[in-house]
Short mmCIF file of C-alpha atoms in Angstrom, two decimals:
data_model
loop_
_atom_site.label_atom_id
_atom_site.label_comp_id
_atom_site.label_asym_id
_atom_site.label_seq_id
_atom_site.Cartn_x
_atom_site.Cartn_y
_atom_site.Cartn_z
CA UNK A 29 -15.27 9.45 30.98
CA UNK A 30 -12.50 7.51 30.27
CA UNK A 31 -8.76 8.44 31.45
CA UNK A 32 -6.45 7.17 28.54
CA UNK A 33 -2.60 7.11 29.42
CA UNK A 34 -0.24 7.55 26.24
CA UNK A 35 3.16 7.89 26.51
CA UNK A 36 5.62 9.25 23.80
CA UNK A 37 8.77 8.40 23.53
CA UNK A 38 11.66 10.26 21.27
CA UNK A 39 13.43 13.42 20.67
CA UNK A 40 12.13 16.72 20.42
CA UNK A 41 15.38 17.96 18.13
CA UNK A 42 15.87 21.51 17.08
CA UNK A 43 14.94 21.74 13.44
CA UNK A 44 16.35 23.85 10.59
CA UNK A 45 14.37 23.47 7.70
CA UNK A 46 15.25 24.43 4.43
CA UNK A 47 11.51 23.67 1.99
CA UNK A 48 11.76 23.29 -0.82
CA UNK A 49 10.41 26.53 -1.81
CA UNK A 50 13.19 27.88 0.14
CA UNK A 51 11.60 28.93 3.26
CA UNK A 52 13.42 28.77 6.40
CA UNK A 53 11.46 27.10 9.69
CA UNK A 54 13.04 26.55 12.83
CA UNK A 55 11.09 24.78 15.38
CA UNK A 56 11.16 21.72 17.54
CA UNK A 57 10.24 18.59 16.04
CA UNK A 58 10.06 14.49 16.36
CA UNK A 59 7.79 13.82 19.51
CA UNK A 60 6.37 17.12 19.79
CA UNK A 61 4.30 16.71 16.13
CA UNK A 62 3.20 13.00 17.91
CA UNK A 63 2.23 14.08 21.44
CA UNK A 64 0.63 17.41 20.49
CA UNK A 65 -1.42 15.41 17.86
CA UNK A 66 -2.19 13.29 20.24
CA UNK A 67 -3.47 15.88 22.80
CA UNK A 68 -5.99 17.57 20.29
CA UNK A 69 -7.50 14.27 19.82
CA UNK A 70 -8.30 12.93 23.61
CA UNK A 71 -9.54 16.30 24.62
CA UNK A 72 -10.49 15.76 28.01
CA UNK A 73 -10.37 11.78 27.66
CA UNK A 74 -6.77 11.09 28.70
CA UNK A 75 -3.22 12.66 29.16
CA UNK A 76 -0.34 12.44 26.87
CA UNK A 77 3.13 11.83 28.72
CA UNK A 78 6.21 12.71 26.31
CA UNK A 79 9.51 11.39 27.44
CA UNK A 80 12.66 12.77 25.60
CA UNK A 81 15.75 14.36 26.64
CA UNK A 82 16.85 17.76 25.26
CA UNK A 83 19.69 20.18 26.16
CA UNK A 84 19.42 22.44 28.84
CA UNK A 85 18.85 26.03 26.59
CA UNK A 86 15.98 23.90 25.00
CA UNK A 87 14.76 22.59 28.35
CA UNK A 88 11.99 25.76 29.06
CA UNK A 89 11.10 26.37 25.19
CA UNK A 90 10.16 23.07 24.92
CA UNK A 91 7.96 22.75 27.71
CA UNK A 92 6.24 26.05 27.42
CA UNK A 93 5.01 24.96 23.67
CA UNK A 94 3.89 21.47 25.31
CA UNK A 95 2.32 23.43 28.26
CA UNK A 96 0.01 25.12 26.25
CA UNK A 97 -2.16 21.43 25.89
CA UNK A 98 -3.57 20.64 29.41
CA UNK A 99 -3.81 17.24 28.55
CA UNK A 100 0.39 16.96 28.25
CA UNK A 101 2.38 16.05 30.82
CA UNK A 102 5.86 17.12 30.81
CA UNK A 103 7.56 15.83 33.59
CA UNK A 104 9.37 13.04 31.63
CA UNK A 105 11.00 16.06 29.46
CA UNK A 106 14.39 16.49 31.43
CA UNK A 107 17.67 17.81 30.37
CA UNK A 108 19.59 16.30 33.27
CA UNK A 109 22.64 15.10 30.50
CA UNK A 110 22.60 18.01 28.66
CA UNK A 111 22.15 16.30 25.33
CA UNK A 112 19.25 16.91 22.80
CA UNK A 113 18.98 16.27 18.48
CA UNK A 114 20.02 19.21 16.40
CA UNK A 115 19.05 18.57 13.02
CA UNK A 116 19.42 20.33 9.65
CA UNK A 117 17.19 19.39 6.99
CA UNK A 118 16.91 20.82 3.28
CA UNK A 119 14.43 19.86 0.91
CA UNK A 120 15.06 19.15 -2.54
CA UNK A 121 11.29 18.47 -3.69
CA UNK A 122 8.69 18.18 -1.46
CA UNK A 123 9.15 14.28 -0.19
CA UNK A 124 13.19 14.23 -0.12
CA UNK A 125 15.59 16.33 1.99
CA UNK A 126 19.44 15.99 2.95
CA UNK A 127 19.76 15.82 6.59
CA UNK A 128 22.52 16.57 9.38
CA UNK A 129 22.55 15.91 12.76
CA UNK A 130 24.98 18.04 14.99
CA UNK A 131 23.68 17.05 18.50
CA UNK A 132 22.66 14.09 19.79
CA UNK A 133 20.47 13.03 23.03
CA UNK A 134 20.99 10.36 25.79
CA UNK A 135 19.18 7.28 24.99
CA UNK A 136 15.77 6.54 26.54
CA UNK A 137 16.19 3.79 29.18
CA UNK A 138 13.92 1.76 31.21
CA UNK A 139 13.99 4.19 34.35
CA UNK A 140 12.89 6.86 32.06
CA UNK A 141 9.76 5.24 32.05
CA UNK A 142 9.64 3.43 35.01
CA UNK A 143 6.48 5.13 36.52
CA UNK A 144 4.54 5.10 32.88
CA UNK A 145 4.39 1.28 33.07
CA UNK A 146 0.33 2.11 33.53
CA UNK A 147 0.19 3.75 29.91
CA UNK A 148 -2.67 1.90 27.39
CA UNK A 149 -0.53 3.01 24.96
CA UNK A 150 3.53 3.63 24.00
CA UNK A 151 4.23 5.41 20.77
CA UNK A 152 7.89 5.14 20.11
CA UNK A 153 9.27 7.62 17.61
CA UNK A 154 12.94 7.57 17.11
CA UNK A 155 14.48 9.25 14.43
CA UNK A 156 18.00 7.82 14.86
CA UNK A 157 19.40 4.47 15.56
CA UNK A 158 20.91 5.26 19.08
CA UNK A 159 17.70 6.92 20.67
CA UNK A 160 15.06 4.09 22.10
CA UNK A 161 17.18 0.91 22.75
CA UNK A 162 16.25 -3.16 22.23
CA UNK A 163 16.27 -3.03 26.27
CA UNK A 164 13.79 -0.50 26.73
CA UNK A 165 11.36 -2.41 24.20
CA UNK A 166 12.15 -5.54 26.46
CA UNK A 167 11.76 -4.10 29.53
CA UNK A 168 8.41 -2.15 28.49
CA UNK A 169 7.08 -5.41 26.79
CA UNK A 170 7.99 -7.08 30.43
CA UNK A 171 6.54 -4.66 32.92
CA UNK A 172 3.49 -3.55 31.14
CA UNK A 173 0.55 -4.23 29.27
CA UNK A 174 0.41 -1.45 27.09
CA UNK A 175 0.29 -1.56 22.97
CA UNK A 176 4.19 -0.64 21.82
CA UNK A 177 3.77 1.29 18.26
CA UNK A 178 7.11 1.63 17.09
CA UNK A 179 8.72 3.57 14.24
CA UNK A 180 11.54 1.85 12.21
CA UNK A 181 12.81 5.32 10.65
CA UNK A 182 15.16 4.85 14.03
CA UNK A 183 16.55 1.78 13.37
CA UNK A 184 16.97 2.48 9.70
CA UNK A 185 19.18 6.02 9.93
CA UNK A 186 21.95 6.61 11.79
CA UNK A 187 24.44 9.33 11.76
CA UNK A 188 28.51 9.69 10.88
CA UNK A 189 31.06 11.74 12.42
CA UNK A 190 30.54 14.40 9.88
CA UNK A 191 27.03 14.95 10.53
CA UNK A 192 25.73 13.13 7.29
CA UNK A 193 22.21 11.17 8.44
CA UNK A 194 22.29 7.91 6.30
CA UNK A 195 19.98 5.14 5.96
CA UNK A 196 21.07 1.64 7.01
CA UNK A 197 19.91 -2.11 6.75
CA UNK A 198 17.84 -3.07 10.00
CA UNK A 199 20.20 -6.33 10.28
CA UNK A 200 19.31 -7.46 13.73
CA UNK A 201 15.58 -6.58 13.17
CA UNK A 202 14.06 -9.67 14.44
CA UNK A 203 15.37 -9.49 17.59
CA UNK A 204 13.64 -6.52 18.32
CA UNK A 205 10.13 -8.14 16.63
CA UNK A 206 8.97 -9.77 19.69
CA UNK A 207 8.77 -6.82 21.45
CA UNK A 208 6.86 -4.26 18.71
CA UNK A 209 2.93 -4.84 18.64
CA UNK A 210 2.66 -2.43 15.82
CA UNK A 211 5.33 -1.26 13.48
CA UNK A 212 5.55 1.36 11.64
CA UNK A 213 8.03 2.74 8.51
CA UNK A 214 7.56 4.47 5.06
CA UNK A 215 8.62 2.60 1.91
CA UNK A 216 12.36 3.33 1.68
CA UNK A 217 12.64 1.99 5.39
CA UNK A 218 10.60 -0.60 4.38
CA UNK A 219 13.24 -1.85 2.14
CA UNK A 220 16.12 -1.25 4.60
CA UNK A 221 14.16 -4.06 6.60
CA UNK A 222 13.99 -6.75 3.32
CA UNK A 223 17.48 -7.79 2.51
CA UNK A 224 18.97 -10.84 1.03
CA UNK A 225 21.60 -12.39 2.50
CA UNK A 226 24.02 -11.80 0.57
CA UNK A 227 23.91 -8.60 -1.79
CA UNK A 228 25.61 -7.77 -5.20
CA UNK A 229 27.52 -4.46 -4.86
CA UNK A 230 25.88 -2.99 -8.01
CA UNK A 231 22.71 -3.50 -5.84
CA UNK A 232 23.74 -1.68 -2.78
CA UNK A 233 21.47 1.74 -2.52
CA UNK A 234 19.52 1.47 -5.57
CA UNK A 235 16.34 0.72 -4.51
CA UNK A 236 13.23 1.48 -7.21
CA UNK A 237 10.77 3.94 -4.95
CA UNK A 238 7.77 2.91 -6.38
CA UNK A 239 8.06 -1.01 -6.18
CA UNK A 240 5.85 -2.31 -3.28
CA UNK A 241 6.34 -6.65 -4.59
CA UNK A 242 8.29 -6.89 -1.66
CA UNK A 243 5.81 -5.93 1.44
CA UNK A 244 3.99 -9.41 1.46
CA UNK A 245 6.66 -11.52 2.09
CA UNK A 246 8.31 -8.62 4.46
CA UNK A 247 5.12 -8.64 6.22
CA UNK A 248 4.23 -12.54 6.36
CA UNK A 249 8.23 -12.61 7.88
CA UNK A 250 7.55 -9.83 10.64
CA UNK A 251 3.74 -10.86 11.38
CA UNK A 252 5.65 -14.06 12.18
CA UNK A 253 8.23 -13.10 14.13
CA UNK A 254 6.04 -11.04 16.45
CA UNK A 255 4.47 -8.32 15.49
CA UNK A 256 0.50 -7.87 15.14
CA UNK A 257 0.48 -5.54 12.63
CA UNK A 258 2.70 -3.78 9.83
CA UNK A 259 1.57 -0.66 8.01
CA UNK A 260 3.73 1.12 5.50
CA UNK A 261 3.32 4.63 4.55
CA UNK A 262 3.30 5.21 1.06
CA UNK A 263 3.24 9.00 0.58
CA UNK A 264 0.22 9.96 -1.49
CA UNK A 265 -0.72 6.54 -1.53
CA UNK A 266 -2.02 6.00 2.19
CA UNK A 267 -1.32 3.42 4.20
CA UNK A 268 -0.70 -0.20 3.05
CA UNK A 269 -2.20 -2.03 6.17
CA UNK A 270 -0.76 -6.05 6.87
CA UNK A 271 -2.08 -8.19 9.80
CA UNK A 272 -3.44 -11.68 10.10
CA UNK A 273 -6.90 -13.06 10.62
CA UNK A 274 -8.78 -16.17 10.17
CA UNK A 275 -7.83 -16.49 6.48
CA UNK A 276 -4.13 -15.90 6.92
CA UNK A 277 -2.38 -12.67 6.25
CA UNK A 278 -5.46 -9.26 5.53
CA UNK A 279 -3.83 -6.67 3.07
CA UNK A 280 -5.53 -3.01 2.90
CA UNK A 281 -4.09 -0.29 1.21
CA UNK A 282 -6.37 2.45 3.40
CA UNK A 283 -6.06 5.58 0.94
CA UNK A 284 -4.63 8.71 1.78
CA UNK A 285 -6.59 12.15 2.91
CA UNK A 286 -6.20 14.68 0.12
CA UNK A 287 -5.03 17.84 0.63
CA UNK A 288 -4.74 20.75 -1.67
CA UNK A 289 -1.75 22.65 -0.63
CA UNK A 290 1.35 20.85 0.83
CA UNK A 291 3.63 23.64 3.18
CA UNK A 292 5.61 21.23 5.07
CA UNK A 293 5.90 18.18 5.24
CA UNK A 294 8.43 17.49 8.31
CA UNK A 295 6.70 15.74 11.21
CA UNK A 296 4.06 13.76 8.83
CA UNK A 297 5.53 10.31 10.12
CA UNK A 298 5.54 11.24 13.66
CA UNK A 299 1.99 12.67 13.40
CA UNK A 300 1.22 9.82 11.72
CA UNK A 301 2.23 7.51 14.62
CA UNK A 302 0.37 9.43 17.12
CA UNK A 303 -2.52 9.00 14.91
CA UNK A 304 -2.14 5.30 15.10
CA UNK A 305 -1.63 5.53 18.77
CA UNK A 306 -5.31 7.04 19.09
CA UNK A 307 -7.13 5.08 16.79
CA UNK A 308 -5.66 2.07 18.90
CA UNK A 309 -6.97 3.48 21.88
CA UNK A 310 -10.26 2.21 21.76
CA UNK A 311 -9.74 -1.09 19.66
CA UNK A 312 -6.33 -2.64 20.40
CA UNK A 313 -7.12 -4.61 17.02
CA UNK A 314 -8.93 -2.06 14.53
CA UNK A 315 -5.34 -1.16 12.73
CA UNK A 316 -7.74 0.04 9.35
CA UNK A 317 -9.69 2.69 11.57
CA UNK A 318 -6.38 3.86 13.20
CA UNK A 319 -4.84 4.06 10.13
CA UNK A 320 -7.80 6.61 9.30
CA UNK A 321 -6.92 8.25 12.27
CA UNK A 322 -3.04 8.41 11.54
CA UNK A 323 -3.58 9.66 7.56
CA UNK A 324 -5.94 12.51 8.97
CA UNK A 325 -3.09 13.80 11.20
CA UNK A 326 -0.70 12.99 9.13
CA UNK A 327 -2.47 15.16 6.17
CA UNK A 328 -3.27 18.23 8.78
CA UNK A 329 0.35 18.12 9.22
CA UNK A 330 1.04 19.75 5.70
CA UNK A 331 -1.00 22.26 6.43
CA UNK A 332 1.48 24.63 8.01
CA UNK A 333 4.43 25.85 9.83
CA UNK A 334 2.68 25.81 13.70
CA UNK A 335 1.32 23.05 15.77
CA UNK A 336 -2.16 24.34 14.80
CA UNK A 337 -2.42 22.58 11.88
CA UNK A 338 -3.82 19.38 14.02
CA UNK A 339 -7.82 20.03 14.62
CA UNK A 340 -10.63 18.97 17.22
CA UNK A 341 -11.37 15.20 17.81
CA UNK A 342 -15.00 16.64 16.15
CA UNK A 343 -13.29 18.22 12.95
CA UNK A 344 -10.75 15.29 12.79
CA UNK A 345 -13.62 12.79 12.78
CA UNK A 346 -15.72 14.93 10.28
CA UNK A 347 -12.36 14.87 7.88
CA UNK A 348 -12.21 11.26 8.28
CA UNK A 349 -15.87 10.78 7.25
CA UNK A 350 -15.43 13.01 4.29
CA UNK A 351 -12.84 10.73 3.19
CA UNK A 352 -13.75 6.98 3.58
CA UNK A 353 -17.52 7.47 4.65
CA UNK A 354 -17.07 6.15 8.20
CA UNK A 355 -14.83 6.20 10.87
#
């Protein structure tokens, strides 16, 4: 049997979701989505280790929902600074919200995962610039031979003194290339990473949402400069899948799981990265078969309000074979 080690690393915020149907969820979100998806997947097969930092009220809630998997480890869940995410999202259609952000946690350092250095596996979902620093990457990347997954809807958002949540150009992105085995971002954030040097001002935040002619030579730039593999979520689209092989750069656009009745779709990226984090698991270099794994759980996701939207590694496999035929 084997005895995977995965850690997690992000906020678990306090969300207050407006749908756009105009229901009204509160719940915790971010890692929670990501390690919980996780958990249903290894079974008995390994142990999930989330490491965020949430205010002291949140402290017990938080652990109590994660308590309910065996396989979850909560001991890297402290409260010590008294700082968590509070976020406030409305949707205005299904895919696009207005977000706030009225608290804000202590970034994850290296001693925060100082004794997780064993993990076969780091999925690193940060939601805001501030939250999983350049150093922790490096020291990680240093210390460890673990696969680093890493989300660039952090590096991509940050927040104002108001509370407004804005997305921002990743300028200093290829510093932190080198250090990222397998990065992951949706389209817009994909085009918060691809910027010319110099821009016109009528160009600044109009970007078309349904151009992709820029992923190539975003890819061939970041496969490059360090990564192993980029995939870029493309809603209803799938996954478009970039890594090299013998013949240069592969391209797969691995299609998306269909699902018949979207409730909510908050947590979809961060289930998709624990998706990715499994499918890696067992094939450090199969990034089409975990990107199977990361559309099934990111599709469950929509499913509901409650955590048990995410199935049995048996069902999830079953869902995947209805989809593409094999796993």
């Amino acid at each position: 049997m084997s005895n995977y080690k995965v850690g997690v690393l992000g906020p678990i915020p306090r969300d207050h979701i407006t749908t756009h149907r105009g229901e009204v969820i509160e719940k915790y979100g971010c890692a929670t989505h990501t390690a919980i998806g996780l958990a249903k997947l290894l079974e008995t097969d390994g142990t999930v280790y989330p490491v965020s930092h949430v205010r002291k009220k949140d402290e017990q809630a938080v652990k109590e929902i994660l308590a309910t998997y065996k396989n979850i480890d909560t001991s890297h869940v402290t409260s010590h600074a008294d700082q968590g995410d509070i976020i406030s999202l409305k949707f205005v259609d299904q895919n696009n919200r207005l977000e706030k952000q009225t608290g804000f946690m202590n970034p994850i350092l290296p001693e925060d995962v100082a004794d997780l250095l064993d993990c076969d596996v780091f999925v690193c979902v940060p939601i805001t610039d501030f939250e999983i620093p350049l150093e922790t990457l490096k020291y990680i990347k240093a210390n460890s031979n673990a696969i680093i997954i890493f989300d660039a809807h952090g590096p991509t958002n940050t927040c104002t003194t108001s509370g407004e949540r804005l997305t921002k150009f990743w300028i200093d992105r290829d510093q932190w290339l080198p250090y990222i085995d397998v990065l992951k971002m949706n389209l817009e954030e994909s085009k918060c990473c691809w910027f010319e040097k110099e821009y016109r001002l009528e160009n600044l935040g109009h970007f078309d949402e349904e151009d992709t002619s820029h992923l190539p030579a975003l890819a061939g730039h970041m496969l490059d400069h360090g990564i192993k593999s980029l995939i870029v979520t493309l809603d209803s689209n799938g996954g478009a899948v970039f890594f090299k092989n013998g013949q240069g750069i592969h391209k797969e656009v691995v299609p998306s799981i269909k699902v018949d009745h979207v409730v909510d779709t908050t947590g979809c990226g961060d289930s998709f990265a624990g998706g990715l984090g499994y499918g890696l698991l067992t094939d450090a270099t199969d990034y089409i078969k975990a990107t199977k794994y990361a559309n099934a759980l990111g599709a469950l996701r929509t499913q509901g309000r409650t955590f048990e939207v995410f199935k049995s590694r048996k069902e999830t496999d079953q869902l995947i074979l209805d989809t593409y035929g094999s796993l």
